[in-house]
Coordinates of C-alpha atoms in Angstrom, one line a residue:
X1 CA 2.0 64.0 53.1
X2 CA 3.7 64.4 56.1
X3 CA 7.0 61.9 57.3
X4 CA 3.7 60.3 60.0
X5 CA 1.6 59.6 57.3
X6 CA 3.8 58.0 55.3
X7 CA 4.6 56.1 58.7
X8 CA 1.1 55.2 59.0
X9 CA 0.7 53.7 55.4
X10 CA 4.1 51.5 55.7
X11 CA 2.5 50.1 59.5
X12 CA -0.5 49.2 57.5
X13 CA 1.3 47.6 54.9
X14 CA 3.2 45.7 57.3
X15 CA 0.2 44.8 59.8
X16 CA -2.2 43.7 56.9
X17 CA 0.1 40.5 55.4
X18 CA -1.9 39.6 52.0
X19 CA -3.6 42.6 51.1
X20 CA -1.4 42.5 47.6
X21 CA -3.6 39.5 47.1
X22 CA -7.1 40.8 46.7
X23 CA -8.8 39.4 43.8
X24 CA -12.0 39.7 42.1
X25 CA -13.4 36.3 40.5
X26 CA -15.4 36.2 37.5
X27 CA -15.7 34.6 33.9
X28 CA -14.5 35.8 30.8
X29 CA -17.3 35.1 28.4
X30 CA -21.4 35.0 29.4
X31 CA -24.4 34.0 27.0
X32 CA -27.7 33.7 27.0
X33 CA -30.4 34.0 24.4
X34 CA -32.9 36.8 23.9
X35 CA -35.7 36.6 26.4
X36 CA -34.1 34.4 28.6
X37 CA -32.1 34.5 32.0
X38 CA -28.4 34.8 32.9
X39 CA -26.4 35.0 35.9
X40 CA -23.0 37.5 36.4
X41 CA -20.5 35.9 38.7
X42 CA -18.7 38.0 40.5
X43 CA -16.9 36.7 43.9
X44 CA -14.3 38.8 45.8
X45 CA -11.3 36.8 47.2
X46 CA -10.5 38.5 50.8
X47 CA -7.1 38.7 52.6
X48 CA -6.8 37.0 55.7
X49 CA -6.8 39.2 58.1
X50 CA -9.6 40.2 55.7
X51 CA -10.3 44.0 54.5
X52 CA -13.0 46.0 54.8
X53 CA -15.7 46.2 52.0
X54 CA -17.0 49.3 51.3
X55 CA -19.3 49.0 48.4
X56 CA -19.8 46.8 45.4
X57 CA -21.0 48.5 41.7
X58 CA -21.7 46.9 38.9
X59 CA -21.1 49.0 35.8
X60 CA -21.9 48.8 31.9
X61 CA -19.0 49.9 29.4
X62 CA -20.7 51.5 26.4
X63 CA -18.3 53.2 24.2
X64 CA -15.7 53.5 26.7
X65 CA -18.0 55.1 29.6
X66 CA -18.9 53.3 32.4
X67 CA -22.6 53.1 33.7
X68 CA -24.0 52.1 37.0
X69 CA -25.9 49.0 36.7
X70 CA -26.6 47.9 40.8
X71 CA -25.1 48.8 43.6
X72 CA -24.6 47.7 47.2
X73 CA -23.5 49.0 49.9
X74 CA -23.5 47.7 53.7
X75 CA -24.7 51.1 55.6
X76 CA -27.2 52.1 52.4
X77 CA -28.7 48.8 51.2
X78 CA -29.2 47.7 47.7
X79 CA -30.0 49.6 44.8
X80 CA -30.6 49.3 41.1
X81 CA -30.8 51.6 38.4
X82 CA -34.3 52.4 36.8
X83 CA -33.5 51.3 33.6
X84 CA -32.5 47.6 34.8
X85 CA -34.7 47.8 38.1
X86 CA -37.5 45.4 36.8
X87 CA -34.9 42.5 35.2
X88 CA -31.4 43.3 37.6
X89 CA -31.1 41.9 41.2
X90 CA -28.5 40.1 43.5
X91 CA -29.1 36.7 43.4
X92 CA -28.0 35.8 46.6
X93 CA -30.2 37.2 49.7
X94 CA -27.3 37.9 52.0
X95 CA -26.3 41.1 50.2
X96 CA -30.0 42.3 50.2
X97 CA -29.7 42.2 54.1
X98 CA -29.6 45.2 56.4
X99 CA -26.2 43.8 57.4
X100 CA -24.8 42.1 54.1
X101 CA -22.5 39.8 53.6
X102 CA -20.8 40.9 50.0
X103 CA -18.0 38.2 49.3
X104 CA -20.8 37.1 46.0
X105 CA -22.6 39.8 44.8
X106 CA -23.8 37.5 41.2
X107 CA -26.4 39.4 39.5
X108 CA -29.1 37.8 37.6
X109 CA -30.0 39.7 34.3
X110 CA -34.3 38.5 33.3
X111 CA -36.0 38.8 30.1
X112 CA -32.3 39.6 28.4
X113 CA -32.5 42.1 25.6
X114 CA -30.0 43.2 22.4
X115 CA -29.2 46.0 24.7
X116 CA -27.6 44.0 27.1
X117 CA -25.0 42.9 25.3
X118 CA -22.3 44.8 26.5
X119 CA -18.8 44.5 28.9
X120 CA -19.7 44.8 32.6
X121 CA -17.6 45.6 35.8
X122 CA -17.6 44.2 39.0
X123 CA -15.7 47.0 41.3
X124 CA -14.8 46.1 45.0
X125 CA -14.0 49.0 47.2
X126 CA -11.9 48.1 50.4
X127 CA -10.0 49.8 53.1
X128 CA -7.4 50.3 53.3
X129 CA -6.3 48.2 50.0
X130 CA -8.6 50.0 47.5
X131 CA -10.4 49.0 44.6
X132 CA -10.3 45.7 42.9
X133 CA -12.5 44.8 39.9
X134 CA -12.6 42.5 37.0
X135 CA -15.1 42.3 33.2
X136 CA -16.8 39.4 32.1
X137 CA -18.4 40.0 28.2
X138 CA -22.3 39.3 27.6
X139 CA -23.3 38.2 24.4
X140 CA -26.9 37.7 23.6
X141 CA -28.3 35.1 21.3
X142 CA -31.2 35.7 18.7
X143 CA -32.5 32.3 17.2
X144 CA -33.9 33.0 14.0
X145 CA -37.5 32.5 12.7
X146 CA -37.2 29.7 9.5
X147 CA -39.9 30.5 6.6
X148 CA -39.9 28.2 3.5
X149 CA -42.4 29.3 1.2
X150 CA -43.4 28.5 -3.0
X151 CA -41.8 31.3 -4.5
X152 CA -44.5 32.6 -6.8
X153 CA -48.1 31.2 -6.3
X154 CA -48.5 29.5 -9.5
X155 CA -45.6 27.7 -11.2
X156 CA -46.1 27.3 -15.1
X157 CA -43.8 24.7 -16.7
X158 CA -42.9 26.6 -20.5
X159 CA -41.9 25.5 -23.6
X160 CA -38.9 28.0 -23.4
X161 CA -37.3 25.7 -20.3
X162 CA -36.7 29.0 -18.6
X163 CA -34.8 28.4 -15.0
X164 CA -36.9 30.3 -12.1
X165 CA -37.1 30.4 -8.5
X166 CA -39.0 27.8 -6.9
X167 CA -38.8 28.0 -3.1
X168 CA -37.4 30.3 -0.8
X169 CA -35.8 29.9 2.5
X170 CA -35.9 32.6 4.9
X171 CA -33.7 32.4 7.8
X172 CA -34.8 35.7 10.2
X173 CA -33.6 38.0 13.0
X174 CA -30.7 35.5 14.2
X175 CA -27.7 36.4 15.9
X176 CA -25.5 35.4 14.5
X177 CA -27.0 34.5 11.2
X178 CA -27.6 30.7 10.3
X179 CA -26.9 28.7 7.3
X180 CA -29.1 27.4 4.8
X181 CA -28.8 24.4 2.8
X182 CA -31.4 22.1 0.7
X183 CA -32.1 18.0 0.5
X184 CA -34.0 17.3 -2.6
X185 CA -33.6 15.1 -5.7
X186 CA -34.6 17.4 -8.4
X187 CA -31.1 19.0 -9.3
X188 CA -31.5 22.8 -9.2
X189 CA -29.1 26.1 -8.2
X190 CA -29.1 27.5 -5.1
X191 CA -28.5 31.3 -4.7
X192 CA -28.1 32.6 -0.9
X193 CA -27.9 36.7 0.9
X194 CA -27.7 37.8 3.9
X195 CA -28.8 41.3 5.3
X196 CA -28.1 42.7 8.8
X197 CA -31.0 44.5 10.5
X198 CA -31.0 47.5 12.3
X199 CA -31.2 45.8 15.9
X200 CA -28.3 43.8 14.9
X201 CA -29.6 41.0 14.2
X202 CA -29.3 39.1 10.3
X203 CA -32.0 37.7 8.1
X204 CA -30.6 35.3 5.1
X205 CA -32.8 34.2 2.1
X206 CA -32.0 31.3 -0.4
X207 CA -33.6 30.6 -3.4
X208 CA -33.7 27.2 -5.2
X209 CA -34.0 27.8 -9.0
X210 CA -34.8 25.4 -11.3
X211 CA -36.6 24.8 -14.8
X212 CA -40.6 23.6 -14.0
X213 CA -41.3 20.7 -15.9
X214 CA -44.0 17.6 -15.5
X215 CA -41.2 15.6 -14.3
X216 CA -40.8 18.3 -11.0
X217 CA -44.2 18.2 -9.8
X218 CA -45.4 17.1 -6.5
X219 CA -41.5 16.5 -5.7
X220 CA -40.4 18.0 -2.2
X221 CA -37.9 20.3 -1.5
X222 CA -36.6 20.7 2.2
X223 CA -34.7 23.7 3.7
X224 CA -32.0 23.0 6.4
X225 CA -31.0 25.5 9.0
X226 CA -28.5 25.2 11.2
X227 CA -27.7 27.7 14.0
X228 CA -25.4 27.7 17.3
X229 CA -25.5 23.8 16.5
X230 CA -29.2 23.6 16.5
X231 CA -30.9 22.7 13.3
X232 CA -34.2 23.7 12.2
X233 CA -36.0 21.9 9.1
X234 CA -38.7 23.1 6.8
X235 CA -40.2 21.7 3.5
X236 CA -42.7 22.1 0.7
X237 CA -44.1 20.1 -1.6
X238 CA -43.6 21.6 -5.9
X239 CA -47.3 22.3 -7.5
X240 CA -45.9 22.7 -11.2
X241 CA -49.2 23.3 -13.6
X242 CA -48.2 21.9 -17.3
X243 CA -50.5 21.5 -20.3
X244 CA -51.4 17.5 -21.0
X245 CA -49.2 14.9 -22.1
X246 CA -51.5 12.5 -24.5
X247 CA -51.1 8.7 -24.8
X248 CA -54.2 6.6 -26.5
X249 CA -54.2 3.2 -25.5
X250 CA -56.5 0.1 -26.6
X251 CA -55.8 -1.2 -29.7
X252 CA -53.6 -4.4 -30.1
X253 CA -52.7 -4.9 -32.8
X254 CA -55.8 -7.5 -33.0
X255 CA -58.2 -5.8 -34.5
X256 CA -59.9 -8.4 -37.2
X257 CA -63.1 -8.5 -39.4
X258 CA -66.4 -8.6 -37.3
X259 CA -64.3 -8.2 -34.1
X260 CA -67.4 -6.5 -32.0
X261 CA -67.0 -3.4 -29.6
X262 CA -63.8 -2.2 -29.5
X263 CA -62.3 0.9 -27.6
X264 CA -59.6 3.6 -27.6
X265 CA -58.7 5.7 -24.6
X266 CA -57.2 8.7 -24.7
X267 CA -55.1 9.3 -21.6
X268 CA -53.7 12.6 -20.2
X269 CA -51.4 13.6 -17.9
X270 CA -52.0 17.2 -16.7
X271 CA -52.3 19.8 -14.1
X272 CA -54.6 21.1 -13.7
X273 CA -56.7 18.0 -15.2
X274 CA -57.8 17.3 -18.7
X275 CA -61.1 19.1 -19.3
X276 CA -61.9 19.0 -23.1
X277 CA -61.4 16.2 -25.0
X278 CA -62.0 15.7 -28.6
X279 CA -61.2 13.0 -31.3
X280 CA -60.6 13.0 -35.0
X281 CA -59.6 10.3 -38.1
X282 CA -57.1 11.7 -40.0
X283 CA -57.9 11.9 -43.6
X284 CA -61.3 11.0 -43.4
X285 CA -64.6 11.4 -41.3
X286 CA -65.6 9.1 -37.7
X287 CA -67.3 6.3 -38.8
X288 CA -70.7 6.3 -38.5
X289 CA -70.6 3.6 -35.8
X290 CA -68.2 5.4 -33.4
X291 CA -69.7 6.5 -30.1
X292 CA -67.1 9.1 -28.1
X293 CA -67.9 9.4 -24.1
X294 CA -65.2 12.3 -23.0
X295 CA -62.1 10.3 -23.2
X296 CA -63.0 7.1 -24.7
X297 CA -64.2 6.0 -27.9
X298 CA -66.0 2.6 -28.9
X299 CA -66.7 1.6 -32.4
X300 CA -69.9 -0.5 -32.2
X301 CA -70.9 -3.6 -33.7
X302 CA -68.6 -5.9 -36.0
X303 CA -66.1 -3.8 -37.7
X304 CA -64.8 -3.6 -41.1
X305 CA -62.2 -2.2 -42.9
X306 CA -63.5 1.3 -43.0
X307 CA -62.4 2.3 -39.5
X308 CA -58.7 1.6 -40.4
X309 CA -56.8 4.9 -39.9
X310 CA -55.1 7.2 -37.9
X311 CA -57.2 8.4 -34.5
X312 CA -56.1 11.8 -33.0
X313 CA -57.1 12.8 -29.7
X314 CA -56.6 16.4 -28.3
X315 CA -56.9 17.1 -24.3
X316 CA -57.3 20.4 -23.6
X317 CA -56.7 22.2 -19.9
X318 CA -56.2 25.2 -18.4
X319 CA -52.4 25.6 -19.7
X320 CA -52.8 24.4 -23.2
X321 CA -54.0 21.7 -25.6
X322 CA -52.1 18.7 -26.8
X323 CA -52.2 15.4 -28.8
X324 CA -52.0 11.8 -29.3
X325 CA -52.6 9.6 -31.9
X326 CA -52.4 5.5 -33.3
X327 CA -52.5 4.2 -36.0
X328 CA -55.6 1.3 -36.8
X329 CA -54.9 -1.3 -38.9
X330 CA -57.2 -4.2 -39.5
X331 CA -56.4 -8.3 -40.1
X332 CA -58.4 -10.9 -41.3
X333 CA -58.1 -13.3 -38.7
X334 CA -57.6 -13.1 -35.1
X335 CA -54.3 -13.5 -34.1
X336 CA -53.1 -16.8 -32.1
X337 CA -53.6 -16.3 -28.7
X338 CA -50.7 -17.4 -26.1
X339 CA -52.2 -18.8 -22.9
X340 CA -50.7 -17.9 -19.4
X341 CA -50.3 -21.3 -18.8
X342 CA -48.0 -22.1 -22.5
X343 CA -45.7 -19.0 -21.5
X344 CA -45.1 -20.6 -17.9
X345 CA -44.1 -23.9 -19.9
X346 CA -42.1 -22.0 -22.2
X347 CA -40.4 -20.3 -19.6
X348 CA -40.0 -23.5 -17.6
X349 CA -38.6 -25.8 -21.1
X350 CA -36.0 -22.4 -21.6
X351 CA -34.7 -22.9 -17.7
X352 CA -34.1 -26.5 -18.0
X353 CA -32.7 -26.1 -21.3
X354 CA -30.4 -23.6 -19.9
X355 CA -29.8 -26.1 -16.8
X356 CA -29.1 -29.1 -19.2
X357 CA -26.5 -27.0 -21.2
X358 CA -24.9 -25.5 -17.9
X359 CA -24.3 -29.7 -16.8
X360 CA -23.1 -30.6 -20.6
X361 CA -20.1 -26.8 -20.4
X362 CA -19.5 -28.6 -16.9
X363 CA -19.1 -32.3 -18.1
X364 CA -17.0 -31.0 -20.9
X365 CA -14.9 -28.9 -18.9
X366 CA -14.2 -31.8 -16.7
X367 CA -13.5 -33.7 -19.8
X368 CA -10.8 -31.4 -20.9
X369 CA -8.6 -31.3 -17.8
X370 CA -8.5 -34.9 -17.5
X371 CA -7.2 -35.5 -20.9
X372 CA -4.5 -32.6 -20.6
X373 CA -3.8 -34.7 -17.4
X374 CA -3.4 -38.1 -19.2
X375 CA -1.1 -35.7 -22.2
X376 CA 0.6 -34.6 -19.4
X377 CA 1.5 -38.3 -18.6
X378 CA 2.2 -39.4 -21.8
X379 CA 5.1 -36.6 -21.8
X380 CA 8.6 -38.2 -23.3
X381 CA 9.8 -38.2 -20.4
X382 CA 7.0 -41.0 -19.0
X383 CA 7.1 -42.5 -22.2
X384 CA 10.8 -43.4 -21.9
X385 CA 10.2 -44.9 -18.0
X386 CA 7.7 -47.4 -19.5
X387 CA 8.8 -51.1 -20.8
X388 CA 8.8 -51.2 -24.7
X389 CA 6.4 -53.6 -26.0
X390 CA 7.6 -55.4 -29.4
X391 CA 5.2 -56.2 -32.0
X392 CA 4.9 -60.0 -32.6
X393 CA 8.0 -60.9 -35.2
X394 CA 10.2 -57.6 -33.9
X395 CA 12.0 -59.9 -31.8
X396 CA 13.4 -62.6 -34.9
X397 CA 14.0 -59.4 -37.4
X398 CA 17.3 -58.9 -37.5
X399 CA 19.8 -56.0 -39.4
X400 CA 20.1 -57.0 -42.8
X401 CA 17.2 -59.6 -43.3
X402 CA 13.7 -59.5 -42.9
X403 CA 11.5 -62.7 -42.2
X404 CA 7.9 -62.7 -42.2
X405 CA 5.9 -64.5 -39.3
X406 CA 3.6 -67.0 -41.0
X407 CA 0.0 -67.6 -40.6
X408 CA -1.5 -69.7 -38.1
X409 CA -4.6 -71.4 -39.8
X410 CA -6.3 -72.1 -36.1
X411 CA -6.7 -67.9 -35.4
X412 CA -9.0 -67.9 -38.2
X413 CA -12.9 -68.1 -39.1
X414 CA -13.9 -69.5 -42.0
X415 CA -16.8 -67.4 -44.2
X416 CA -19.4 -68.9 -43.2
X417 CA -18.6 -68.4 -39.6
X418 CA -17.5 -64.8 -39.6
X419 CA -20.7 -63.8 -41.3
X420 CA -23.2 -66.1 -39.6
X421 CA -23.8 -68.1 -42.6
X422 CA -24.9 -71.6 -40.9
X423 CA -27.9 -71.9 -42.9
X424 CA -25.9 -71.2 -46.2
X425 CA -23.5 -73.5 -47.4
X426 CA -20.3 -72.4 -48.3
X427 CA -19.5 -74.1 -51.7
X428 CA -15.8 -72.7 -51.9
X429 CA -13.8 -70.0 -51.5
X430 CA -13.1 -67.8 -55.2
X431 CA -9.9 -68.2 -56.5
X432 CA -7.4 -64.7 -56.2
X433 CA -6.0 -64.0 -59.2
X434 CA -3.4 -62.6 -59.1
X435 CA -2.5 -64.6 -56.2
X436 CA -1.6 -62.1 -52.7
X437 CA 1.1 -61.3 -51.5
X438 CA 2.0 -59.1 -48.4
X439 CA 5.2 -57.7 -49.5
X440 CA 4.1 -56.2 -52.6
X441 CA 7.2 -54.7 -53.3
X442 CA 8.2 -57.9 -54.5
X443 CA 7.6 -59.8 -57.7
X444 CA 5.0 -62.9 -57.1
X445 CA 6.7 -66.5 -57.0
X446 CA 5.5 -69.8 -57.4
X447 CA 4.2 -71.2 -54.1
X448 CA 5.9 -73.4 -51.5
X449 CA 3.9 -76.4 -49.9
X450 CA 3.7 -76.2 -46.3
X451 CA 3.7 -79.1 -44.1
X452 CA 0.1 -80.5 -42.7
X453 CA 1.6 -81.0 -39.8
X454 CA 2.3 -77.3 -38.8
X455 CA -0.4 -76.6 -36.4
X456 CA 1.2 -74.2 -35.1
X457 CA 3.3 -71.0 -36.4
X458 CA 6.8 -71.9 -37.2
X459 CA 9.2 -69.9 -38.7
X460 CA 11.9 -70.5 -41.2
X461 CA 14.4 -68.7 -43.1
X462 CA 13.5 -68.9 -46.6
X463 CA 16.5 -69.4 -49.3
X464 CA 15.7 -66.9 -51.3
X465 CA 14.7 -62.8 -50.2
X466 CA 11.4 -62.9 -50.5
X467 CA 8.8 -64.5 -48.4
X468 CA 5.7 -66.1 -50.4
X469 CA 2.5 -67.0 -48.4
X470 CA 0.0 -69.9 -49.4
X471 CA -3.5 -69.6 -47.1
X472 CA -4.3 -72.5 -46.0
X473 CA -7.3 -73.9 -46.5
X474 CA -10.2 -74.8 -43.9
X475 CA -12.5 -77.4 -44.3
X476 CA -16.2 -76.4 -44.6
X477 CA -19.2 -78.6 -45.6
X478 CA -18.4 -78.4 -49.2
X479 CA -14.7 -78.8 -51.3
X480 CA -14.0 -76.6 -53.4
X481 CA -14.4 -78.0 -57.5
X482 CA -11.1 -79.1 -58.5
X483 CA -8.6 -77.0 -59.8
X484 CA -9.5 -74.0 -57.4
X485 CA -7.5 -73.6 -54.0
X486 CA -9.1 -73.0 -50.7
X487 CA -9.8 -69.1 -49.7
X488 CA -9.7 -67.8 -45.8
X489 CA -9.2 -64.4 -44.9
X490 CA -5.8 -63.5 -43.8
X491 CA -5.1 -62.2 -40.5
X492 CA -3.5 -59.1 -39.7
X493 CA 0.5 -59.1 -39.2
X494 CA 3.1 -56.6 -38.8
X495 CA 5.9 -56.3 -41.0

């Protein structure tokens, strides 16, 4: 290039301010799911004094070579390659005129495929700044198709308690795969895979395994997918077949002589039902008056003690046969029959009883912490802050002697008053031999006359150690004969 053409690039440089800011708007990241539609954005940001646009192209990358998707250009028009010509086009009309405007050239992609997924390239071609272009990355969505299916037709429970698959949970053709998990209360294991498909897309299957039993069937296991934060639900209900489980119900344990038309039932639990049922007595044959209608048999008539025995029944389906049996005892009387009505009042006489016994724990309870509360106030301490009380006498006792407070004959009753004798006379009072004394530590004297005229208690100090007391006598409607002294009873004194 010549010294004026490199002129004439610096003048345009210099007359075009801006043109190092040409940009190319568009976002990073695009999805959409399979089947559905998705716009491209791709925006050109001019200079001001703007460039001139020559063409637009849009372009796929696949494996590092570019392919033309649409293109538009303002003399030539709009045009779209034949293998996106049904599901590619402009969305905005302005670029599909004979003079476009191509500051937004967005494409719309329709019906999106796997194949689409890909990087694309919006390229700008100006004059005189060049091209500008920028990628945005299309991912396309598969959701899956959820299947939840009995594993094998028929489920057998076995005697060997073999573990087998149950359900399965099919999780198909998603992009990206889903997740599986399972709500049920029968506890089980849970084995999962995943494949990818040719077309990309993944397929995962889970298996709930378990052991079939009676106690399985008719319970309901649900699958749980989840997917791109959507979740997708699925259940099914368990059919387990299992030979019969044998009860027989209806005796009572009040079977007595000449009871009249009794039954037994044999009952089954089975899947598929029950079809053959047959009874037996073990050792020994049916008594002639048994009568046996599939399930059920009735002894007719009064009954004896012939039918006593063990009964067997066998139920018999498709899976197997199985048995039950009770044992048949007979009584000579009917046993005492409890009335709804006697249980009620039983059941009522246990609550008050337990009501009444509730009150008495209470009362005693109660009880308790008021007499720790009256120990607590008898404590030494309280005891000591109280006024001493002296017994009558303390107070003329002194260190060294001991005198003895003497009866007062007006605190007492005679006999015939303390016992309510007023329509018995009281002839005497019985002499006391040996005569009392209430210091018996101390040899018996001779008795002291005491003045009549002490009505009331006096006190004297006696001249010798010890104290001798003569009762008084009281007169009654009779004297005593002569030679025998009066008897009251003494009253109570502290020494």
């Amino acid at each position: 290039m010549g010294s004026a053409g490199v002129r004439i690039v610096l003048i345009a440089i210099c007359v075009i301010p801006g043109i190092n800011g040409l940009t190319v708007e568009m976002d990073d990241e695009k999805s959409g799911f399979l089947g559905s539609k998705v716009d491209l954005r791709c925006r050109f940001v001019n200079s001001s004094p703007p460039v001139k646009v020559s063409q637009v192209t849009w372009q796929k990358l696949v494996n590092g070579t570019k392919k033309n998707v649409a293109i538009a250009n303002p003399s030539l028009g709009v045009s779209v390659a034949p293998a996106y010509r049904d599901r590619v086009a402009f969305k905005h009309a302005a670029v599909r005129r004979r003079t476009p405007t191509l500051e937004d050239t967005t494409i719309t992609f329709s019906l999106l495929r796997l194949s689409d997924e890909a990087t694309y390239i919006c390229e700008y071609t100006t004059f005189p700044a060049g091209n500008r272009e920028n990628t945005v990355n299309l991912t396309v969505y598969v959701r899956p198709t959820t299947q939840m299916s009995l594993s094998t037709p028929t489920l057998v429970a076995r005697p060997s308690n073999m573990k087998t698959p149950v359900a399965t949970c099919v999780s198909a053709n998603g992009k990206p795969p889903g997740t599986i998990r399972w709500e049920t209360r029968v506890p089980g294991e849970v084995t999962t895979r995943e494949y990818k498909n040719p077309d990309g897309t993944f397929t995962v299957q889970s298996d709930y395994i378990l052991v079939p039993s009676r106690e399985t069937h008719k319970e309901t296991l649900t699958c749980v997918t989840n997917y791109n934060e959507e979740v997708f639900t699925d259940s099914v209900t368990l059919d387990i077949q299992y030979e019969p489980d044998v009860s027989v119900d209806g005796f009572d344990g009040n079977w007595y002589l000449n009871r009249e038309n009794v039954q037994l039932s044999c009952k089954a639990d089975a899947n598929p039902a029950a079809s053959l049922y047959q009874w037996k007595l073990n050792n020994g044959s049916m008594p002639s008056n048994a009568e046996i209608r599939d399930n059920v048999l009735t002894l007719k008539g009064p009954i004896t003690y012939d039918v006593q025995g063990t009964y067997v029944c066998d139920a018999t389906n498709s899976i197997g046969t199985r048995s039950g049996s009770v044992e048949v005892s007979i009584i000579d009387k009917p046993l005492p029959q409890i009335a709804a009505g006697d249980v009620i009042s039983v059941i009522a006489l246990l609550l008050a009883a337990g009501v009444l016994m509730g009150i008495t724990i209470t009362v005693l309870v109660l009880k308790i912490r008021s007499k720790k509360e009256d120990s607590s106030s008898d404590s030494p301490s309280a005891k000591l802050s109280q006024p001493i009380r002296k017994r009558p006498g303390e107070e003329i006792q002194h260190s060294g002697r001991l005198y003895e407070e003497l009866p007062n004959t007006a605190d007492y009753v005679s006999y015939r008053l303390a016992c309510n004798k007023d329509d018995y006379p009281e002839p005497y009072s019985p002499p006391i031999n040996p005569p009392l004394s209430f210091l018996p530590q101390h040899p018996y004297q001779s008795p002291q006359p005491i003045s009549s005229t002490a009505s009331k208690n006096t006190f004297s100090p006696p001249s010798h150690t010890t104290a001798i007391f003569k009762y008084p006598s009281v007169p009654g409607p009779t004297s005593p004969p002569p030679g025998v002294a009066p008897y009251t009873f003494p009253k109570e004194q502290y020494v």
